[in-house]
Amino acid sequence: MTKQQANWSPYDNNGGTCVAIAGADYCVIAADTRMSTGYSILSRDYSKIFQLADKSLMASSGFQADVRALQKVLAARHLVSYLSFIYQHQHNKQMSCPAMAQLLSNTLYYKRFFPYYAFNVLGGLDSEGKGCVFTYDAVGSYERVGYSSQGSGATLITPFLDNQLKSPSPLLLPAKDAVTPLSESEAIDLVKTCFASASERDIYTGDKLEIVILNASGIRREYLELRKD
Amino acid sequence: MFRNQYDTDVTTWSPAGRLFQVEYAMEAVKQGSAAIGLRSKTHVVLACVNKASSELSSHQKKIFKVDDHIGVAIAGLTADGRVLSRYMRNECINYSYTYESPLPVGRLVVQLADKAQVCTQRSWKRPYGVGLLIGGLDESGAHLYYNCPSGNYFEYQAFAIGSRSQAAKTYLERKFETFVDSSRENLIKDALFALRETLQGEKLTSSNCTIAVLGIGEAFSTLDQETVQRLINEFEVVGEDPPAEASAAPDQSDGAEPGPAAAAAAAAADDDDQETPAADQGAAPMDI
């Protein structure tokens, strides 16, 4: 008598890839806009990037219904602490990116026993104006890094980013920062290259690339057409 | 004469059909420092007098942002005001989460009024001791509401609450017909003038007042001190001539609310210490 397995799953994987790179005074967050299920495409123009606060953006791949729910919960939780913050401190300051990173971690762990099927990358500027990227697993374990990739194309992109960006041996002096020495435009080009390559081999990545650049002057978006097959 | 027999708890009616505890709560509002609201078709301006209990301390915050499209000014027990502001913020956040659109002001006002009413019908509770001037924007335009401790609410073109608010109301009554089509700047200017009336001779500067604005295309925000001072100078709102109706006595009962005698003010809890010769001499400087 074999144990009966569930024939219905509450989860689905909508595919897609996200990347973020932190610079000295900027942060680049990018994700493709393809949403799929199984071998079918649901949308060629669905954004995976969400602005959580002034200086924080989140890109999430995985199950988009959970991603959307997570975005809404975070927006509400941010507002609760933001509004009480401006009450106490009387200046219109939103949550910093590192604070938002902790909030995201707590929100994910809250559902430890029925997780959000979301693989997140948080990007933004810290309180000193330096770029920061935080990478997560589905239940909230996170780490600040200089660059990260999540989603179906991550296995193709991460080794390439390691090759291009990973700081050499930690034994070298002076100690290298988590932040890449690349300029903003170089980082954007690198991201475009990553996705162009990933789209070649990963069937779940393609259609269009959405790039959001966050720096001292504000927020800006760029788009790049990718392979449609 | 019979007042003291029927004022012990909020669930006891007086023979004349009054709830004295509720009326005492309204009295607490009148003891707070002034708050003023005005609206046009497109904007709402909230203004208040900043009263610090001593030179050493900072002043109490009386104007709160509830959401991008709603702000509130309070008069009375600040602690009650703070708690109600938190309630309002949570309601707005939850509504936005569920409906992905801003909470209509009218709904929030009714929810608040119902919350206040509960406290007038439970023997283990007391009424909130704070009056709220709620300014908000929704699909039907700009609105200004006043919520009482009694659970009543009213919509206004312009209103003033708190101590010496009668002086401001007189000014507003003269000019309110111009507010509907007023520009944002003129609305702020009228708010400053009305505020000046409540100061009764004292000089109006950016350090003794706070102004907040919200409107179509403009999220709720409090104007910073420099902007306010600049506006005061521009409009020459500095206390030039004290208004003719400057009487020594504080504003007695207003037309809208039943007015217990000033002696009852001493019975009400936690009043601010005012220079006005009211019955609350020597009351602890606790709230505004």
XYZ file of C-alpha atoms in Angstrom:
517
model
C 0.000 0.000 0.000
C 1.982 3.058 -1.205
C 1.317 6.381 0.449
C -1.043 8.603 -1.549
C 0.703 11.631 -2.970
C -0.860 15.037 -3.418
C -2.299 15.472 -6.890
C -2.641 19.215 -6.500
C 0.116 21.678 -5.690
C -0.521 25.149 -4.332
C 2.571 26.311 -6.186
C 3.525 26.855 -9.810
C 6.730 28.137 -11.311
C 6.347 31.065 -13.693
C 10.016 31.075 -14.640
C 12.160 34.078 -15.407
C 15.455 35.437 -14.199
C 16.517 38.363 -12.019
C 19.914 40.002 -11.608
C 21.197 42.855 -9.469
C 24.608 44.533 -9.328
C 25.779 47.059 -6.721
C 28.110 49.900 -7.647
C 29.911 52.593 -5.690
C 27.038 55.038 -6.065
C 24.428 53.159 -8.098
C 22.524 49.916 -8.199
C 21.277 48.056 -11.255
C 18.322 45.692 -10.918
C 17.173 43.756 -13.939
C 14.668 41.031 -14.798
C 13.208 39.589 -17.954
C 9.533 40.145 -18.633
C 8.502 36.658 -19.666
C 5.939 34.854 -17.523
C 5.418 31.198 -18.309
C 3.832 28.015 -17.005
C 5.061 24.620 -18.067
C 6.028 24.956 -21.739
C 3.565 27.792 -22.399
C 4.027 31.526 -22.284
C 1.470 33.458 -20.217
C 2.829 36.936 -20.911
C 5.720 38.541 -22.742
C 5.438 41.781 -20.808
C 5.073 41.114 -17.101
C 7.262 43.110 -14.720
C 9.002 41.281 -11.887
C 10.471 44.426 -10.381
C 8.707 46.316 -7.606
C 9.630 49.484 -5.788
C 9.354 49.023 -2.042
C 10.621 52.426 -0.930
C 12.550 55.465 -2.086
C 15.798 53.601 -2.325
C 14.794 49.938 -2.463
C 13.691 47.770 -5.355
C 12.914 44.097 -5.329
C 13.099 41.709 -8.250
C 11.511 38.283 -7.714
C 11.259 35.149 -9.781
C 9.295 32.022 -8.930
C 5.535 31.813 -8.425
C 4.220 35.229 -9.432
C 0.995 34.999 -7.434
C 3.092 34.600 -4.271
C 5.406 37.344 -5.515
C 2.481 39.740 -5.917
C 1.126 38.852 -2.469
C 4.596 39.379 -0.987
C 4.913 42.780 -2.680
C 1.566 43.899 -1.224
C 2.360 42.685 2.283
C 5.747 44.416 2.200
C 4.238 47.664 0.968
C 1.727 47.608 3.820
C 4.326 46.672 6.454
C 6.629 49.379 5.199
C 3.859 51.956 5.462
C 3.106 50.989 9.061
C 6.662 51.590 10.175
C 7.216 54.542 7.819
C 4.191 56.406 9.107
C 5.013 55.785 12.736
C 8.590 56.752 11.949
C 7.613 60.115 10.575
C 5.383 60.558 13.572
C 8.268 60.039 15.949
C 11.033 61.653 14.054
C 9.161 64.279 12.120
C 11.104 64.008 8.919
C 9.897 62.427 5.759
C 12.518 59.724 5.660
C 11.640 56.355 4.233
C 13.173 53.075 5.324
C 16.770 52.544 4.303
C 17.601 49.598 2.041
C 19.333 47.532 4.773
C 16.289 48.033 7.007
C 14.027 46.935 4.162
C 16.281 43.912 3.687
C 15.625 42.815 7.260
C 11.910 43.486 6.860
C 11.822 41.260 3.772
C 13.657 38.522 5.614
C 11.227 38.650 8.521
C 8.224 38.701 6.216
C 9.492 35.604 4.381
C 10.295 33.677 7.569
C 6.869 34.519 8.943
C 5.591 31.983 6.409
C 8.287 29.432 7.163
C 5.801 26.524 7.113
C 3.936 27.559 3.955
C 6.523 29.670 2.157
C 6.196 32.334 -0.479
C 7.551 30.584 -3.576
C 9.576 33.664 -4.421
C 13.275 33.956 -5.096
C 14.172 37.531 -4.399
C 16.925 39.950 -5.070
C 16.742 43.291 -3.271
C 18.687 46.219 -4.683
C 19.088 49.812 -3.655
C 21.218 52.451 -2.010
C 22.248 52.291 1.626
C 22.189 55.321 3.916
C 25.652 56.340 2.672
C 24.468 56.331 -0.938
C 26.480 53.231 -1.852
C 24.858 50.526 -3.906
C 23.691 47.439 -2.036
C 22.306 44.108 -3.157
C 20.750 41.480 -0.907
C 19.990 37.969 -2.068
C 17.409 35.654 -0.498
C 16.118 32.150 -0.422
C 12.393 31.372 -0.198
C 12.271 31.484 3.603
C 14.224 34.640 4.284
C 17.852 33.667 4.657
C 19.759 36.624 3.248
C 23.168 38.130 2.714
C 24.506 41.399 1.437
C 26.520 40.846 -1.727
C 28.010 42.838 -4.571
C 25.921 41.071 -7.226
C 23.400 38.288 -7.442
C 21.177 36.345 -9.790
C 17.994 34.327 -9.085
C 15.535 32.330 -11.136
C 15.626 29.867 -14.023
C 18.601 31.510 -15.731
C 20.615 31.960 -12.547
C 22.655 28.809 -13.138
C 23.784 30.256 -16.451
C 24.371 33.834 -15.280
C 25.988 33.409 -11.866
C 29.186 31.705 -13.118
C 29.563 34.437 -15.716
C 29.154 37.194 -13.117
C 31.646 35.408 -10.878
C 34.104 35.480 -13.713
C 33.558 39.184 -14.397
C 32.929 40.617 -10.966
C 34.107 38.359 -8.227
C 36.803 40.016 -6.221
C 40.105 38.147 -6.217
C 41.391 36.274 -3.202
C 40.427 37.781 0.147
C 44.088 37.486 1.051
C 44.880 40.383 -1.223
C 45.310 43.788 0.370
C 43.679 46.328 0.423
C 40.454 44.458 1.196
C 37.963 44.647 -1.622
C 34.497 45.998 -0.971
C 31.319 44.157 -1.778
C 30.752 46.790 -4.380
C 31.920 46.452 -7.941
C 34.437 48.929 -9.333
C 32.544 49.028 -12.627
C 30.965 52.257 -13.798
C 27.208 52.492 -14.179
C 27.191 52.117 -17.950
C 29.621 49.191 -17.793
C 27.367 47.453 -15.297
C 24.331 47.991 -17.532
C 26.173 46.540 -20.502
C 27.219 43.573 -18.423
C 23.620 42.924 -17.419
C 22.479 43.101 -21.032
C 25.157 40.594 -21.995
C 24.053 38.249 -19.196
C 20.469 38.182 -20.349
C 21.286 37.955 -24.027
C 23.324 34.829 -23.257
C 20.803 33.339 -20.836
C 17.971 33.774 -23.362
C 19.916 31.613 -25.813
C 19.799 28.514 -23.674
C 17.110 28.986 -21.010
C 13.640 28.543 -22.472
C 12.019 30.415 -19.604
C 14.052 33.590 -20.128
C 13.508 35.988 -22.992
C 11.069 38.412 -24.682
C 12.191 41.662 -23.050
C 14.637 42.818 -20.423
C 13.634 45.487 -17.903
C 16.557 47.303 -16.279
C 16.073 49.717 -13.390
C 18.978 51.936 -12.374
C 18.948 53.619 -8.988
C 21.402 56.375 -8.166
C 21.663 59.694 -6.371
C 19.704 61.496 -9.095
C 16.806 59.077 -8.807
C 15.383 56.163 -10.709
C 15.551 55.350 -14.392
C 14.358 52.461 -16.549
C 15.774 50.911 -19.709
C 14.422 48.146 -21.887
C 16.111 45.704 -24.240
C 14.442 43.292 -26.637
C 15.443 39.653 -26.112
C 14.851 36.463 -28.076
C 11.176 35.606 -28.357
C 11.588 31.850 -28.788
C -27.676 71.420 40.822
C -28.311 67.860 39.772
C -25.237 67.767 37.625
C -22.954 66.037 40.078
C -25.410 63.231 40.687
C -25.522 62.132 37.064
C -21.976 62.714 35.875
C -20.137 59.806 37.450
C -20.182 57.482 34.496
C -20.928 57.772 30.842
C -23.806 55.332 30.906
C -25.962 57.464 33.202
C -28.461 59.867 31.680
C -29.375 63.082 33.461
C -33.079 63.890 33.945
C -32.718 66.489 31.212
C -31.567 63.810 28.767
C -27.873 64.655 28.760
C -24.742 62.551 29.096
C -22.465 64.731 31.166
C -19.343 62.640 30.676
C -19.631 63.154 26.941
C -20.090 66.881 27.438
C -17.052 66.988 29.704
C -15.072 65.250 26.986
C -16.105 67.973 24.536
C -14.886 70.463 27.108
C -11.436 68.855 26.965
C -11.353 69.679 23.269
C -12.082 73.322 24.000
C -9.146 73.472 26.389
C -6.648 72.291 23.791
C -4.745 74.805 21.699
C -6.354 75.899 18.480
C -6.553 73.900 15.278
C -8.056 75.242 12.056
C -9.100 73.671 8.787
C -10.221 75.195 5.513
C -10.985 73.732 2.134
C -11.437 74.741 -1.447
C -12.626 72.551 -4.289
C -9.127 71.239 -4.795
C -7.148 71.707 -1.572
C -7.420 71.385 2.185
C -5.248 73.347 4.600
C -4.810 72.395 8.258
C -3.176 74.808 10.656
C -2.521 74.734 14.366
C -0.944 76.678 17.151
C 2.109 75.060 18.724
C 1.997 75.213 22.474
C 5.010 73.947 24.364
C 4.382 73.259 28.019
C 7.634 74.980 28.930
C 10.513 76.691 27.191
C 12.631 73.608 27.749
C 10.371 71.182 25.947
C 9.396 70.728 22.326
C 5.813 71.268 21.323
C 3.284 68.519 20.911
C 2.608 67.276 17.437
C -0.976 68.113 16.505
C -1.071 67.457 12.778
C -0.636 63.917 11.521
C -0.359 62.408 8.109
C -2.784 59.534 7.843
C -2.187 58.699 4.204
C -1.111 60.563 1.100
C -4.647 61.802 0.683
C -5.740 62.291 4.299
C -4.376 64.396 7.152
C -5.706 65.178 10.610
C -5.319 68.045 13.081
C -6.288 67.457 16.701
C -7.199 69.465 19.762
C -7.547 68.079 23.259
C -5.843 65.061 24.805
C -2.915 64.436 22.478
C -2.480 60.864 23.603
C -6.009 60.049 22.493
C -5.293 61.838 19.230
C -2.154 59.813 18.655
C -3.956 56.523 19.221
C -6.775 57.517 16.873
C -4.260 58.589 14.219
C -2.672 55.177 14.401
C -6.100 53.593 13.986
C -6.796 55.774 10.948
C -3.439 54.917 9.380
C -4.059 51.222 9.813
C -7.509 51.501 8.274
C -6.049 53.292 5.253
C -3.265 50.749 4.875
C -5.634 47.778 5.122
C -8.089 49.312 2.661
C -5.275 50.050 0.186
C -4.031 46.496 0.560
C -7.422 44.955 -0.158
C -8.802 47.336 -2.771
C -5.597 48.846 -4.183
C -7.156 52.287 -3.992
C -7.216 55.045 -1.392
C -9.765 54.891 1.417
C -12.560 57.391 0.762
C -12.489 60.066 3.477
C -16.185 59.830 4.162
C -15.849 56.170 5.126
C -12.953 56.800 7.457
C -14.874 59.558 9.181
C -17.870 57.319 9.786
C -15.657 54.517 11.093
C -14.067 56.957 13.521
C -17.422 58.300 14.608
C -18.685 54.779 15.288
C -15.553 54.066 17.284
C -16.159 57.188 19.358
C -19.798 56.260 19.904
C -18.822 52.919 21.419
C -17.014 54.786 24.175
C -20.170 56.653 25.041
C -22.154 53.489 25.646
C -19.854 51.264 27.699
C -19.608 51.646 31.439
C -15.974 50.509 31.491
C -14.830 53.035 28.901
C -14.513 56.781 28.683
C -15.058 59.013 25.662
C -12.001 60.070 23.665
C -10.989 63.544 24.807
C -9.923 64.809 21.416
C -11.572 66.642 18.526
C -10.306 65.735 15.051
C -10.279 67.958 12.003
C -9.874 65.568 9.107
C -8.865 66.903 5.710
C -8.979 64.531 2.782
C -9.269 64.064 -0.916
C -11.363 61.568 -2.771
C -13.069 61.177 -6.109
C -15.616 63.815 -5.224
C -12.971 66.429 -4.390
C -11.552 67.962 -1.230
C -13.353 67.501 2.111
C -13.021 68.756 5.664
C -14.714 66.937 8.514
C -14.873 67.447 12.250
C -15.196 64.434 14.569
C -16.361 65.029 18.149
C -15.839 62.890 21.233
C -19.606 62.394 21.210
C -19.442 60.341 18.024
C -20.930 63.058 15.865
C -19.270 64.234 12.736
C -19.899 67.197 10.479
C -18.589 68.346 7.154
C -17.305 71.894 6.923
C -16.058 74.449 4.467
C -13.917 75.803 7.257
C -13.776 75.229 10.998
C -11.716 75.922 14.095
C -11.507 74.013 17.371
C -9.656 74.431 20.650
C -9.064 77.436 22.808
C -9.833 80.879 21.401
C -11.191 79.203 18.282
C -14.210 81.517 18.337
C -11.980 84.343 17.139
C -10.815 82.235 14.220
C -14.372 81.104 13.471
C -15.516 84.700 13.289
C -12.837 85.396 10.703
C -13.722 82.242 8.785
C -17.439 83.034 8.849
C -16.690 86.340 7.191
C -14.605 84.841 4.432
C -15.699 81.242 3.892
C -17.685 81.935 0.750
C -14.461 82.794 -1.049
C -12.767 79.540 -0.109
C -14.465 77.225 -2.606
C -12.628 78.666 -5.590
C -9.616 79.900 -3.681
C -6.131 79.160 -4.936
C -3.770 77.091 -2.816
C -1.770 80.153 -1.779
C -4.818 82.177 -0.774
C -6.162 79.260 1.217
C -2.911 79.057 3.188
C -2.982 82.813 3.620
C -6.502 82.652 5.053
C -5.414 79.848 7.373
C -2.563 81.991 8.668
C -4.864 84.941 9.223
C -7.391 82.795 11.031
C -4.605 81.336 13.159
C -3.385 84.784 14.026
C -6.823 85.619 15.373
C -6.474 82.900 17.984
C -3.158 84.242 19.200
C -4.850 87.480 20.247
C -2.003 89.929 19.973
C 0.867 87.487 20.255
C 3.154 87.607 17.243
C 2.626 84.863 14.672
C 5.910 83.247 13.686
C 6.832 79.940 12.099
C 7.870 78.628 15.498
C 4.454 78.898 17.089
C 2.400 77.439 14.277
C 2.291 74.434 11.958
C 0.682 74.355 8.513
C -0.107 71.316 6.417
C -1.563 71.131 2.913
C -3.002 68.476 0.677
C -4.715 68.726 -2.646
C -5.328 67.335 -6.091
C -1.929 66.273 -7.349
C -0.317 67.097 -4.018
C 0.172 64.490 -1.323
C -0.319 65.508 2.296
C 2.714 67.296 3.693
C 3.605 69.646 6.501
C 5.222 72.873 5.362
C 8.699 73.397 6.761
C 9.512 76.304 9.033
C 11.266 78.396 6.387
C 8.365 78.215 3.985
C 5.921 79.145 6.718
C 8.006 82.115 7.837
C 8.319 83.281 4.261
C 4.553 83.077 3.817
C 3.966 84.938 7.060
C 6.246 87.707 5.892
C 4.753 87.792 2.412
C 1.225 88.070 3.625
C 2.258 90.318 6.472
C 0.290 88.200 8.814
C 2.387 89.221 11.831
C 0.025 90.314 14.632
C -0.536 93.918 13.608
C -3.875 94.766 15.153
C -5.446 92.460 17.667
C -8.999 91.728 16.558
C -11.807 93.830 18.031
C -13.506 90.808 19.541
C -10.496 90.059 21.775
C -12.301 89.482 25.031
C -10.561 88.533 28.257
C -12.783 85.499 28.691
C -11.977 82.412 26.671
C -14.459 81.271 24.061
C -17.525 80.049 25.856
C -19.898 77.518 24.396
C -20.054 77.514 20.640
C -23.320 77.312 18.809
C -22.815 73.742 17.700
C -22.239 72.077 21.045
C -24.088 72.287 24.355
C -21.933 74.359 26.647
C -21.539 73.486 30.280
C -20.407 76.370 32.448
C -16.715 77.192 32.560
C -16.618 75.925 36.127
C -17.052 72.421 34.763
C -13.746 72.789 32.976
C -11.987 72.360 36.275
C -13.695 69.002 36.648
C -12.417 67.771 33.307
C -9.137 65.877 33.399
C -5.680 66.799 32.106
C -5.880 70.324 30.837
C -3.190 72.487 29.400
C -2.270 75.536 31.444
C -3.405 78.599 29.585
C -2.849 82.232 30.340
C -6.524 82.879 29.833
C -8.497 83.551 33.014
C -10.433 80.326 32.691
C -11.436 77.996 35.460
C -8.385 75.806 34.910
C -5.807 77.790 36.860
C -3.026 75.649 38.184
C -4.059 72.598 36.149
C -1.111 70.385 35.271
C 0.427 71.195 31.867
C -0.114 67.742 30.463
C -1.710 67.937 27.068
C -2.764 70.565 24.622
